Coordinates of C-alpha atoms and ligand atoms in Angstrom, one line a residue:
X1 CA -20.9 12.4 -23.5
X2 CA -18.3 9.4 -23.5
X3 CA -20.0 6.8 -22.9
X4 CA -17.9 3.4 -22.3
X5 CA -18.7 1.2 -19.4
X6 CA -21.7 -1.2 -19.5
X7 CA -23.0 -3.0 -16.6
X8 CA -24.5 -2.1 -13.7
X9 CA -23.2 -0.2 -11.0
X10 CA -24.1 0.2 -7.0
X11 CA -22.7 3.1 -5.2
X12 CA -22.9 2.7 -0.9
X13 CA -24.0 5.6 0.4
X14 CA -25.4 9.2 -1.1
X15 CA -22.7 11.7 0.7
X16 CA -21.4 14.2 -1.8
X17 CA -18.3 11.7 -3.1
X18 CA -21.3 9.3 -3.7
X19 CA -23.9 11.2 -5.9
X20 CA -20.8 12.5 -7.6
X21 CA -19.6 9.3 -8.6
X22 CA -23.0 8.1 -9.7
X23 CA -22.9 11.1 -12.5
X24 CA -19.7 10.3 -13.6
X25 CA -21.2 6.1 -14.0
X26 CA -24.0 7.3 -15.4
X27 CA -22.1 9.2 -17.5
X28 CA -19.6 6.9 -18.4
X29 CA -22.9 4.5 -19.6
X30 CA -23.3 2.4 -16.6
X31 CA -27.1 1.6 -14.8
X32 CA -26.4 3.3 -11.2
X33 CA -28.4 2.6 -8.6
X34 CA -27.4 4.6 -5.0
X35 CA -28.2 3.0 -1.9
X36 CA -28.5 5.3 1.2
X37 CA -29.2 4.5 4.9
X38 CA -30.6 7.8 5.5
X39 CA -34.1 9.3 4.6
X40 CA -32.5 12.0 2.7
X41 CA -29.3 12.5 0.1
X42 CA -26.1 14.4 0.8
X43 CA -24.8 13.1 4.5
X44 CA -22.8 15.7 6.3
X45 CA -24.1 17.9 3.6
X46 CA -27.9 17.9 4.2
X47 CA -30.3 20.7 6.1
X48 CA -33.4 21.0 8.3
X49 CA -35.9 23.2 9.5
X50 CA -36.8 24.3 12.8
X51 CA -39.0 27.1 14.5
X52 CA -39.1 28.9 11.5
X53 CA -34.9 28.8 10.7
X54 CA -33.3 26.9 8.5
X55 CA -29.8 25.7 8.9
X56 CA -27.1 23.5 6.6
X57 CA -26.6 20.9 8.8
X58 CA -22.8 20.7 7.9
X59 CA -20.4 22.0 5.9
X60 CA -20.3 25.9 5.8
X61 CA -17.6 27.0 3.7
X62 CA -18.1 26.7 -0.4
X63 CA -14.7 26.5 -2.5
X64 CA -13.2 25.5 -5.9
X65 CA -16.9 25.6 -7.0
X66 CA -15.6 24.7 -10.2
X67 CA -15.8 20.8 -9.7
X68 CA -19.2 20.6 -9.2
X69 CA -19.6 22.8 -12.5
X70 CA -17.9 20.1 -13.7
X71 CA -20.0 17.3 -13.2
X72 CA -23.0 18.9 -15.2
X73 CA -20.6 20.0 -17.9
X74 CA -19.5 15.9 -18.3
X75 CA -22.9 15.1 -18.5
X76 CA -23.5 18.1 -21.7
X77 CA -25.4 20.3 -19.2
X78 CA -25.6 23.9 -18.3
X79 CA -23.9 24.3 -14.9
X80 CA -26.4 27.7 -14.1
X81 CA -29.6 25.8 -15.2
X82 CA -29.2 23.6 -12.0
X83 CA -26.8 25.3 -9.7
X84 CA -26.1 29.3 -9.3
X85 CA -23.7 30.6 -6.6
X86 CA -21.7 33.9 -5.7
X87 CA -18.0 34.9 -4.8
X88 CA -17.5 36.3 -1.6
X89 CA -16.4 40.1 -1.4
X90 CA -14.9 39.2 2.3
X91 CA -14.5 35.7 3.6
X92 CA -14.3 35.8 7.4
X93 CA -15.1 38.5 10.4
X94 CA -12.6 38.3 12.9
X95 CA -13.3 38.7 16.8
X96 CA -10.0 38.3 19.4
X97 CA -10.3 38.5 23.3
X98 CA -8.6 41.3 23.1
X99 CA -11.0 43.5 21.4
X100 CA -9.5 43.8 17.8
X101 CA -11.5 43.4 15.4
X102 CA -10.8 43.0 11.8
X103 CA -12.9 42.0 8.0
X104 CA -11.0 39.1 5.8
X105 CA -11.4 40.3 2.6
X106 CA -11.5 38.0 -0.3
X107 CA -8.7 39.9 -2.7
X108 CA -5.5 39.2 -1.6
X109 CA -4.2 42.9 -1.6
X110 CA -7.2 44.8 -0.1
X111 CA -6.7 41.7 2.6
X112 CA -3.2 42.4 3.5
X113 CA -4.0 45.6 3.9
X114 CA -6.6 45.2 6.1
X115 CA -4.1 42.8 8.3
X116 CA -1.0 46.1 8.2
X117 CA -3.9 48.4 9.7
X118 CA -5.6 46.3 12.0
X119 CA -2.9 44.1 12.9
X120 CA 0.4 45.8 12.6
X121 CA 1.9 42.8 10.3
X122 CA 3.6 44.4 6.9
X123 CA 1.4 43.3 3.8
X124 CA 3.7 42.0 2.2
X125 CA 4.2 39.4 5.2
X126 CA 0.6 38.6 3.7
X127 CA 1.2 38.6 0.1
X128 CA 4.1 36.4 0.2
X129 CA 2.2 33.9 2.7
X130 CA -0.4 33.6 -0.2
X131 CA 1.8 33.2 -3.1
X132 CA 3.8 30.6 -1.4
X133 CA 0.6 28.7 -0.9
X134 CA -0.1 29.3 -4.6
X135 CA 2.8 27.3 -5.3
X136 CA 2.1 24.5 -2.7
X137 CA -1.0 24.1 -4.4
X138 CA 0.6 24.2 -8.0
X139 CA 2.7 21.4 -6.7
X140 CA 0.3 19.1 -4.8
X141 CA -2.2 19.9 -7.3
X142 CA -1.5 17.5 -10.1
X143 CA 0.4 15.1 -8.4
X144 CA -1.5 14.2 -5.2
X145 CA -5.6 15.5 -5.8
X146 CA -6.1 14.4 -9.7
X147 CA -5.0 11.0 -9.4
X148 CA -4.7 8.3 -7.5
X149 CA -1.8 7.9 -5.2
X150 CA -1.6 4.0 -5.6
X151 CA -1.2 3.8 -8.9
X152 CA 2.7 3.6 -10.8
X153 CA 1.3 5.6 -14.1
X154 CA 0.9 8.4 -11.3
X155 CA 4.6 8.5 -10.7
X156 CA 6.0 8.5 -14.1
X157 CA 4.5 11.4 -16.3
X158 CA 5.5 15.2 -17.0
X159 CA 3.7 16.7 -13.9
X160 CA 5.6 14.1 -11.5
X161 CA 8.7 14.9 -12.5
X162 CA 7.7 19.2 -12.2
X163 CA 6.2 17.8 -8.8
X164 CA 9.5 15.5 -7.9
X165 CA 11.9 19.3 -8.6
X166 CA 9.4 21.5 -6.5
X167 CA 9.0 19.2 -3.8
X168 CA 11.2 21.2 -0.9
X169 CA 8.5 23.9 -1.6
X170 CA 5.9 22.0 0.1
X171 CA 7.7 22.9 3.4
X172 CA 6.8 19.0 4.9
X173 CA 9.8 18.7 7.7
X174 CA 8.2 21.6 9.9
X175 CA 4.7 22.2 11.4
X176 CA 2.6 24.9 9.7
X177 CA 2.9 26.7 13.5
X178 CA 6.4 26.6 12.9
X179 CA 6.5 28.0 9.7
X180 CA 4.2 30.8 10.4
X181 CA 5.2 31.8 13.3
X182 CA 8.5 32.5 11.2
X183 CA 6.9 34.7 8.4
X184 CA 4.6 36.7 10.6
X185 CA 5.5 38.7 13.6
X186 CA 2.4 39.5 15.1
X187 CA 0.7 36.2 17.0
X188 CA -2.8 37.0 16.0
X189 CA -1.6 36.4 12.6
X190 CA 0.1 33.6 13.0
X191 CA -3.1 32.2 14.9
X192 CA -5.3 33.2 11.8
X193 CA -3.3 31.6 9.3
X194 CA -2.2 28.2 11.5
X195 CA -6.7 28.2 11.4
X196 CA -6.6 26.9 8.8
X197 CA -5.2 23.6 9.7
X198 CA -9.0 23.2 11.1
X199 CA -9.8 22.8 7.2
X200 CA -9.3 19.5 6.9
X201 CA -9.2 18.7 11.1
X202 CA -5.5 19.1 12.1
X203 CA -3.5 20.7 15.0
X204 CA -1.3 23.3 13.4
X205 CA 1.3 22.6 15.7
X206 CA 2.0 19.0 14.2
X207 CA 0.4 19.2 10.5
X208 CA 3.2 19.7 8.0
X209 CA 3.7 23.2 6.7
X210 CA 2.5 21.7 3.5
X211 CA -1.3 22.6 4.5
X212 CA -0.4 26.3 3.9
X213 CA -1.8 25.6 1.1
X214 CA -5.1 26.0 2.2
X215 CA -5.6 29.7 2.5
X216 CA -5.0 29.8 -1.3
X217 CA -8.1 28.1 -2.0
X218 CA -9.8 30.7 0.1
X219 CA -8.1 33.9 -1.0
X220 CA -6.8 32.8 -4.6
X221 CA -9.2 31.3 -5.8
X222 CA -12.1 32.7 -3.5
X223 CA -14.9 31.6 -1.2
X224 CA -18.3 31.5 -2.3
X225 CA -21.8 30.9 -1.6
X226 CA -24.3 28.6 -3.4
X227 CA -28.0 30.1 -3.9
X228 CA -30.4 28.6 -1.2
X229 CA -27.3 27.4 1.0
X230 CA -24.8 24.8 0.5
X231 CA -27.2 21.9 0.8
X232 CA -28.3 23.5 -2.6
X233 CA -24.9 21.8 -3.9
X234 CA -26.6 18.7 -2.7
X235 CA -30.2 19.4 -4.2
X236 CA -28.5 20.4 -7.6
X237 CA -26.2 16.9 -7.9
X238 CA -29.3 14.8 -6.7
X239 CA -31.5 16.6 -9.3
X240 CA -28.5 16.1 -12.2
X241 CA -28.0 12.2 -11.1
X242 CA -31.4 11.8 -11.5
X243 CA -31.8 13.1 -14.8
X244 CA -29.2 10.7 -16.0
X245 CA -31.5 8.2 -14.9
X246 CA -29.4 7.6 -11.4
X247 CA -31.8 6.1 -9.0
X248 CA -31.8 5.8 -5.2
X249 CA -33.1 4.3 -2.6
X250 CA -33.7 6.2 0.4
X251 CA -33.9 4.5 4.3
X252 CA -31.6 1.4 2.4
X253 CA -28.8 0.6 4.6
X254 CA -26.8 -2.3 3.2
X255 CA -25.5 -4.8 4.8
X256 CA -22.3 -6.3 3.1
X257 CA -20.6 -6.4 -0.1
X258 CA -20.8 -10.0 -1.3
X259 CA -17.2 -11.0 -2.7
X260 CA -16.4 -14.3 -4.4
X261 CA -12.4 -15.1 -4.7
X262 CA -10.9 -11.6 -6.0
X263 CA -14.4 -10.3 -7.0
X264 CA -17.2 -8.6 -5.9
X265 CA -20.8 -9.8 -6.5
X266 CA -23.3 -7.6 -5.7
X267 CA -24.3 -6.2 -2.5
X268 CA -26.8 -7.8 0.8
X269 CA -29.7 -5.5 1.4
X270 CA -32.7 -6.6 3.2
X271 CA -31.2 -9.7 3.1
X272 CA -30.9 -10.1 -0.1
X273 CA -28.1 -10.5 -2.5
X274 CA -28.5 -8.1 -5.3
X275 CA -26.0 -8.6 -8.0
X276 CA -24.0 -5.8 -9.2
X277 CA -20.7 -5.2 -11.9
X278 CA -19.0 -2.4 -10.1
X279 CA -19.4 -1.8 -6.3
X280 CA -18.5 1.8 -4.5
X281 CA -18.3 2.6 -1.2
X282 CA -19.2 6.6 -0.5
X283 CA -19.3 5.4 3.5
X284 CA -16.6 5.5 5.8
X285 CA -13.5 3.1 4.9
X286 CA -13.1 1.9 8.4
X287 CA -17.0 0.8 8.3
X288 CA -17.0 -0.6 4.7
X289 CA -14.4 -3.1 5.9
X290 CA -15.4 -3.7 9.3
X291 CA -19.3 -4.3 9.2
X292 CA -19.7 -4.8 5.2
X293 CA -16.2 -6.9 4.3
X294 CA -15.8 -8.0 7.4
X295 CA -14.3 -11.8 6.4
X296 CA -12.0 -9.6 3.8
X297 CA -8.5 -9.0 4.5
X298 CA -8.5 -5.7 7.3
X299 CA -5.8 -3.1 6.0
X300 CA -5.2 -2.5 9.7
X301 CA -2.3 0.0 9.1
X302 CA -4.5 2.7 7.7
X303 CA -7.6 1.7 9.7
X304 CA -6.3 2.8 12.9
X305 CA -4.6 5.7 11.7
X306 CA -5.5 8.3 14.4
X307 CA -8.7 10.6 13.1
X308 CA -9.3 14.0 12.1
X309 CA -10.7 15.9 14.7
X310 CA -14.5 16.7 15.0
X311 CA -17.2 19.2 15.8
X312 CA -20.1 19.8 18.0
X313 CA -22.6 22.5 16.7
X314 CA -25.2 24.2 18.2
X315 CA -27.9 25.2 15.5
X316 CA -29.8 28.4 17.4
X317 CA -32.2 30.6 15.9
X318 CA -31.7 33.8 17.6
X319 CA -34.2 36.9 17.3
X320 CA -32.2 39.4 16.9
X321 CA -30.0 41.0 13.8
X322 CA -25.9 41.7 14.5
X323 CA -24.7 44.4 12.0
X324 CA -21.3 43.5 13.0
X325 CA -21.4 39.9 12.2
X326 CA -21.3 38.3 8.6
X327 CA -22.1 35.1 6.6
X328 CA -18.5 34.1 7.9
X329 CA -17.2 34.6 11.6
X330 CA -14.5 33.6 14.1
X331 CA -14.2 34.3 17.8
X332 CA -10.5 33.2 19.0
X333 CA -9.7 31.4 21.6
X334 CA -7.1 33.3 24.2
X335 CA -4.6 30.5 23.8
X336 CA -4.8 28.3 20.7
X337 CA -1.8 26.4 21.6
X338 CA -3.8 25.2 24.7
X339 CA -7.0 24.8 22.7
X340 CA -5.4 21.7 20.5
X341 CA -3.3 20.4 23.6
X342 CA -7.1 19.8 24.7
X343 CA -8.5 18.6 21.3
X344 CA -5.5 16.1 19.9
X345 CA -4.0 15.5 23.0
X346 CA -6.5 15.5 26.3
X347 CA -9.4 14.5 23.5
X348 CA -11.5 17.0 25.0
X349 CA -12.9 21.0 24.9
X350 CA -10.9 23.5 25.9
X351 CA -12.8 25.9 27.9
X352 CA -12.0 28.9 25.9
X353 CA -12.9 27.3 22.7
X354 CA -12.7 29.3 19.1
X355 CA -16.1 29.9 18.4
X356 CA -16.8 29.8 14.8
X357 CA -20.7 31.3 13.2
X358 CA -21.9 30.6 10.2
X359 CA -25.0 32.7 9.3
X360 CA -26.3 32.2 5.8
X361 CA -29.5 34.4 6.8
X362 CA -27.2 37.2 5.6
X363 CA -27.3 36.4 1.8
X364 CA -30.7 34.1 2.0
X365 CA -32.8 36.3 4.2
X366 CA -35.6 33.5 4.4
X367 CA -33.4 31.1 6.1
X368 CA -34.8 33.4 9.5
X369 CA -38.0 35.1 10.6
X370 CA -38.4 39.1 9.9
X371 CA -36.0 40.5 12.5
X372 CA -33.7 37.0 13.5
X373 CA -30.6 34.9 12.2
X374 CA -29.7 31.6 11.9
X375 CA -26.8 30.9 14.0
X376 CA -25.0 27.4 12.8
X377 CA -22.4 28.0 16.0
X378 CA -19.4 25.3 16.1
X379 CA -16.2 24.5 18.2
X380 CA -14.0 21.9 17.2
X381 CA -14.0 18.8 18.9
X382 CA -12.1 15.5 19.5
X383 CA -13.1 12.5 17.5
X384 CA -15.2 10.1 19.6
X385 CA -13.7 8.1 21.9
X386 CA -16.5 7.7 24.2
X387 CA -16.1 10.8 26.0
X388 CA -18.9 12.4 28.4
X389 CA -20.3 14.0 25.8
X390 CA -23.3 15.7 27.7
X391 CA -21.3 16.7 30.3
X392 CA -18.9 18.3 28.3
X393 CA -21.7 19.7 25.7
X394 CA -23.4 21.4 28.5
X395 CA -20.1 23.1 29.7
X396 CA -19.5 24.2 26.3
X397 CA -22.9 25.6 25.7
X398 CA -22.2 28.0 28.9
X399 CA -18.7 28.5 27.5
X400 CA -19.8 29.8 24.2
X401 CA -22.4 31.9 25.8
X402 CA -20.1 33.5 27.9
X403 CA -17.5 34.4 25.7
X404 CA -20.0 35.5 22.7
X405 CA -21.8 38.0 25.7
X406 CA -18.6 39.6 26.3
X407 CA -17.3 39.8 22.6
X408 CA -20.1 41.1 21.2
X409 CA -21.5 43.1 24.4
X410 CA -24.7 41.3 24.4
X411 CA -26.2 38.5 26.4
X412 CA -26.7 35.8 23.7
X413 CA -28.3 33.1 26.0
X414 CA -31.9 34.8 26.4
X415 CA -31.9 36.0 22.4
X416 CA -31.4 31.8 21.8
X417 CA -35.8 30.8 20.7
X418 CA -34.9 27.7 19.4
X419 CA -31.9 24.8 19.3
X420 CA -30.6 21.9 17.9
X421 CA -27.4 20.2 18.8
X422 CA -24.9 17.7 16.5
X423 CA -22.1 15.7 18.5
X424 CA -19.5 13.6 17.3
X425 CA -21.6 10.5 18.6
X426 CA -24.7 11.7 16.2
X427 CA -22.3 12.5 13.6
X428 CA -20.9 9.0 13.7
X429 CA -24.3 7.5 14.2
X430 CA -26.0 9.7 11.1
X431 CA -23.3 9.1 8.7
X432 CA -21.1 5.9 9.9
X433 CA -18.4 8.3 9.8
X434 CA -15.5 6.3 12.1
X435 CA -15.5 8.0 15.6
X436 CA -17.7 11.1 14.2
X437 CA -14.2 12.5 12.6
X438 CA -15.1 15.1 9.7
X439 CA -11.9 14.7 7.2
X440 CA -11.6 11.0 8.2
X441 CA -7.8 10.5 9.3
X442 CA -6.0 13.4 10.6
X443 CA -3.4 15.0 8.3
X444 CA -1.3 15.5 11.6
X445 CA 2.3 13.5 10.2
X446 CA 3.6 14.5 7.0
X447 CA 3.0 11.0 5.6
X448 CA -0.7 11.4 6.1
X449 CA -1.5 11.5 2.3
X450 CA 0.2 8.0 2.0
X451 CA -1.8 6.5 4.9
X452 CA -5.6 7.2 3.2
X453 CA -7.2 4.2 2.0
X454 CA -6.7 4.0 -2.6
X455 CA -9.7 4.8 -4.1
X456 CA -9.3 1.0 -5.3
X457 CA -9.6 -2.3 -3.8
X458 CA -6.0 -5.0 -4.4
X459 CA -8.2 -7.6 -2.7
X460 CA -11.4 -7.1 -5.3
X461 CA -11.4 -6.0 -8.7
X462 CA -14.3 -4.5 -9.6
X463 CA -14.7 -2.4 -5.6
X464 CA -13.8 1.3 -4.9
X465 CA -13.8 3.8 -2.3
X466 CA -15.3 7.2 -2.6
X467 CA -15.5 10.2 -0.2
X468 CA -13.9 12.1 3.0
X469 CA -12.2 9.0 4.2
X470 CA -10.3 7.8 1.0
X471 CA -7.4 9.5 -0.9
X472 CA -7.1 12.4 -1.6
X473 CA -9.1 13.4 1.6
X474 CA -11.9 15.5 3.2
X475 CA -13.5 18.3 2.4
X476 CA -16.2 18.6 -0.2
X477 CA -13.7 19.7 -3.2
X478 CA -11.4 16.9 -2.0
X479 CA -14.7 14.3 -2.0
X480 CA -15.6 15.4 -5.6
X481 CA -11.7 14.7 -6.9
X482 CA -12.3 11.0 -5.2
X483 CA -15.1 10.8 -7.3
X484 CA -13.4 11.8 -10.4
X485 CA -10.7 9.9 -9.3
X486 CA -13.0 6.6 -9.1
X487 CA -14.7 7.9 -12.7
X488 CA -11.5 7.2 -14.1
X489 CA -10.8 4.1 -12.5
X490 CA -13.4 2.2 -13.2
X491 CA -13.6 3.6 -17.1
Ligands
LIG1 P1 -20.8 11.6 4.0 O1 -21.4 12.9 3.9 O2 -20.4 11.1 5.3 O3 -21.9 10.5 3.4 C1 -21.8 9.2 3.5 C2 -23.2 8.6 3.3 O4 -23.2 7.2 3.2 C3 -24.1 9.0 4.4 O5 -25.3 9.6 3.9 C4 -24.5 7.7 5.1 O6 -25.8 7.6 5.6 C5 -24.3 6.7 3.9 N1 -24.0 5.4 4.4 C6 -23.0 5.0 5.2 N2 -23.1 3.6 5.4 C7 -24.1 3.2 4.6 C8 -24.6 1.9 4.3 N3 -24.1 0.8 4.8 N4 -25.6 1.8 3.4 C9 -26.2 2.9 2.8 N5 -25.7 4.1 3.1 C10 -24.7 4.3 3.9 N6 -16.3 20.4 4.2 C11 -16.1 21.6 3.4 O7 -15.7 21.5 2.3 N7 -16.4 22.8 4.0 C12 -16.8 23.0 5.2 O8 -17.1 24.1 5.7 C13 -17.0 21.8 6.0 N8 -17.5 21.9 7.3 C14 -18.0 20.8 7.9 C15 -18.7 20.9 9.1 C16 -19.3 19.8 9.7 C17 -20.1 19.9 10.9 C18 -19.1 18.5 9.1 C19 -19.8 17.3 9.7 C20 -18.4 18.4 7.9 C21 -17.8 19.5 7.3 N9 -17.1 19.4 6.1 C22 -16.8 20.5 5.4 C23 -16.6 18.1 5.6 C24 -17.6 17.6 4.5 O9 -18.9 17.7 5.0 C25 -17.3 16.1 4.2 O10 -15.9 16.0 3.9 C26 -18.1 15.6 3.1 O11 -19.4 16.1 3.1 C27 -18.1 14.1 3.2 O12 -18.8 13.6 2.1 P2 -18.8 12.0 1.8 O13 -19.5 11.8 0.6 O14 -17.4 11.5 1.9 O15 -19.5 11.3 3.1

């Protein structure tokens, strides 16, 4: 253990970015003490129970699992003794309107193949797709997710300058449509890797080719699953935290961050002031300022950069078992150009949605009854912007029914014993996540990484940022970098 800071430390907010950073505190010898408004840790990355089901409330997809391996090797501990997950042996089932049908396999070459048989696109269209976003993440890698972007020292070191010769390779002056609709012939392929703009809530068809670089944490580097579900990612960091003698405080919204001149204070909670060395935010940048610094300077410019888009879910336990469906699957829309005309543009549904189905009763059979699965079913959605939400959540519902009936042969609606439902408005309301976005700003303009929020304040010196809303971005591996990020900062 390195042990160097002294003082006591408040962290806003128990999302992943914010339990992370209280391990590294800890860690680095500071008291922590985690406020959260919520009744329970983790934020977007939390679970419940219902009719017998259980359901990740959130995120769905596990990668780069080595970062939170990480955090119990800084703090001396055996990763496995608190946290055990699995690679993936395929990463996505894939259902188009036009019947086809086809299995993502993890491994790059048994992938490609899969893609020349089902698909008709040469594998080595494939293959060359994923080592170019090998190198895009080479690049970007050291550069733009290790360190802060607002810092000189990040400029002026060996990696810059390999990052500075390489940086045509991040194809940033064409959209990833563009770009992939030039390596692949076949338009099913292009609309399976221009997906993956959805990673981090884009529109393919204006994010920078530079997010190709996402199927190489998927394929590369592999997709996994944590034992007990991902909220066990959660449990796990919440168990570790508190072992370093973290503590929280649950249902303990605060209320502002109390400044004096160029430094923070402490924080107001229950209207009091309690005094604190180091202050960081884990909620939403665009809230920290305007309802906890409100008085403070505004940094309007990257406040009102336009969001990332969201999601509404419907969480059904259905009583019935699909052979042909796995932990991972997608059901394409007909016409994804139209689908993201609707989402970034119209800020609404389209009416043939892509239909995405997380069901983790596959690899955790007690997440269902004898007999059912858990159905964690999602369509992206615009950010808030007061929208008729249960208007449009209704014709969704209908939508989704529809189309999963006739893709899988099946009427879904009457196999559906029990439901929940999350909207951007409850997302925004659970989690004070600015308009319910899920990646907090859209990565839509190829600037996008310069218009995040630093991960330090220039107004306060002892106040960071942590989490999906801050630099380097969304995304838990993204929110555990911010926190390692901070770690350093503050060291
Ligand atoms: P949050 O999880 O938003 O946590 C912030 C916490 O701060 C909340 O608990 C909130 O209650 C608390 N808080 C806010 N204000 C205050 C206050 N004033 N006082 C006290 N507490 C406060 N990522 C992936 O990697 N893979 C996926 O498959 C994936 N899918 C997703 C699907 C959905 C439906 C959603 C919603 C997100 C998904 N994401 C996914 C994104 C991922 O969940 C987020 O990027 C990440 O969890 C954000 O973590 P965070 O720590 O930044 O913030």
């Amino acid at each position: 253990m390195n042990k160097v800071g002294t003082g006591k430390a408040a962290v806003i907010g128990a999302g992943i970015a914010g339990i992370a950073t209280s391990i590294r505190l800890a860690v680095q010898g500071y008291e922590v003490e985690v406020y959260e408004a919520n009744g329970y840790p983790g934020g977007k990355l939390s679970s419940f129970e219902l009719g017998g089901y259980r359901f990740d409330a959130g995120p769905s997809l596990f990668t780069m699992p080595h970062l939170v391996d990480e955090l119990f090797k800084v703090a001396g501990k055996d990763p496995e003794e608190y946290f055990q997950y699995i690679r993936l042996p395929e990463t996505c089932r894939y259902f188009y309107e036009d019947g086809t049908r086809f299995t993502a396999h993890a491994e790059p070459e048994k992938l490609a193949q899969e893609i020349e048989t089902h698909l008709g696109e040469p594998a080595d269209h494939v293959l060359a797709h994923l080592r170019d976003s090998a190198v895009k993440f080479e690049v970007t890698e050291k550069l733009f997710l290790h360190r802060s972007l607002h810092k000189v020292s990040t400029y002026f070191n060996q990696d810059a300058l390999k990052g500075y010769l390489n940086l045509h390779r991040l194809d940033a002056f064409r959209s990833m449509n563009k770009a992939n609709s030039s390596r692949f012939k076949d338009p099913r392929v292009v609309q399976l890797f221009n997906r993956y703009a959805t990673y981090n809530g884009s529109d393919p068809y204006q994010t920078p080719a530079t997010m190709n670089i996402i199927p190489h944490l998927e394929y590369n580097i592999g997709a996994y699953f944590p034992r007990g579900g991902m909220v066990a990612i959660t449990n796990s960091l919440v168990k570790l935290a508190k072992d370093l003698g973290v503590r929280f405080y649950f249902n303990a919204p605060v209320q502002e961050v109390v400044t004096q001149e160029k430094k923070v204070v402490g924080i107001r909670i229950n209207d009091a002031l309690k005094p604190y060395d180091v202050v960081v935010s884990n909620m939403d940048v665009v809230n920290t300022f305007r309802k906890l610094l409100p008085k403070a300077q505004q940094p309007e410019r990257i406040l009102r950069q336009p969001k990332s888009s969201s999601a509404l879910i419907f969480y059904w336990g259905i009583k019935k078992s699909f052979t042909e469906l796995g932990l991972h699957n997608i059901f394409f829309s007909s016409d994804y150009p139209t689908e993201f005309n609707h989402l970034f543009q119209q800020k609404t549904i389209y009416q043939d949605p892509t239909v995405y189905i997380n069901i983790t009763s596959k690899y955790e059979p007690s997440d269902a009854p004898a007999g059912g699965e858990n159905w964690f079913v999602m369509v992206n959605a615009p950010a808030n912007d007061g929208q008729d939400w249960d208007a449009l959540i209704d014709q969704t519902r209908q939508n989704i029914i529809k189309k999963l009936s006739r893709l899988l042969g099946q009427e879904i609606g009457s196999l559906i014993e029990c439901e929940a439902i999350l909207d951007p408005r409850l997302i925004e309301s659970r989690t004070s996540s600015s308009q319910g976005a899920l990646y907090g700003n859209s990565s839509n303009n190829r600037f996008a990484a310069f218009l995040r929020h630093a991960n330090f304040s220039t107004q306060f010196n002892n106040l960071y940022f942590v989490g999906g809303s801050v630099h380097p971005g969304g995304g838990i591996p993204l929110c555990l970098l911010s926190a390692k990020i901070v770690g350093d900062l503050v060291k």
